[in-house]
Short mmCIF file of C-alpha atoms in Angstrom, two decimals:
data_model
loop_
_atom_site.label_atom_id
_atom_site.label_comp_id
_atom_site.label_asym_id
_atom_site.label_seq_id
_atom_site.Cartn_x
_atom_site.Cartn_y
_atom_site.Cartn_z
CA UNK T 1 -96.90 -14.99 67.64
CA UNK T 2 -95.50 -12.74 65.15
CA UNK T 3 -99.30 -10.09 63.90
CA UNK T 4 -97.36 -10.17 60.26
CA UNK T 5 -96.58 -13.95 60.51
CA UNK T 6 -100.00 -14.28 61.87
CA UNK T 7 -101.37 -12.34 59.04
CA UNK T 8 -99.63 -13.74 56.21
CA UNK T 9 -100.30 -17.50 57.30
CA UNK T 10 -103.82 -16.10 56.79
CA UNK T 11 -104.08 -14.79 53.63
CA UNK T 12 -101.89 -18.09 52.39
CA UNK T 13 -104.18 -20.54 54.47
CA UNK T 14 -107.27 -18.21 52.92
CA UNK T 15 -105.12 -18.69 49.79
CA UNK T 16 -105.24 -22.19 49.72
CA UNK T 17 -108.60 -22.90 50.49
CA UNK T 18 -110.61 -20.54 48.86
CA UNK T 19 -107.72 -19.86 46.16
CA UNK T 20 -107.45 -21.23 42.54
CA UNK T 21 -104.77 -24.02 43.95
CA UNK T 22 -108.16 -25.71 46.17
CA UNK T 23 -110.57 -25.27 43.64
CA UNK T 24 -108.63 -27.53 41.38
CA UNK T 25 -107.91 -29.85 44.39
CA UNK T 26 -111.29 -30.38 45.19
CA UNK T 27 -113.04 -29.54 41.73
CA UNK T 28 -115.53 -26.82 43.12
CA UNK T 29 -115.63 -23.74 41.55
CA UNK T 30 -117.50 -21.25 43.81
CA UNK T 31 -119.77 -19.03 41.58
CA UNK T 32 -118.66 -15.87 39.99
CA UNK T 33 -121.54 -13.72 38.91
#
């Protein structure tokens, strides 16, 4: 309920997904031109 907690689980969750840690979890590397 927290906006900062809210915030912050959305950058991690963001993080996660479209971080470094789930491209080596799922082997896709989104393109980097």
């Amino acid at each position: 309920a927290d906006p900062q907690a809210r915030k912050y689980l959305a950058q991690q969750t963001e993080a996660y997904f479209f971080g470094t840690g789930a491209d080596a979890a799922s082997g896709y590397v989104p393109p980097k031109n």
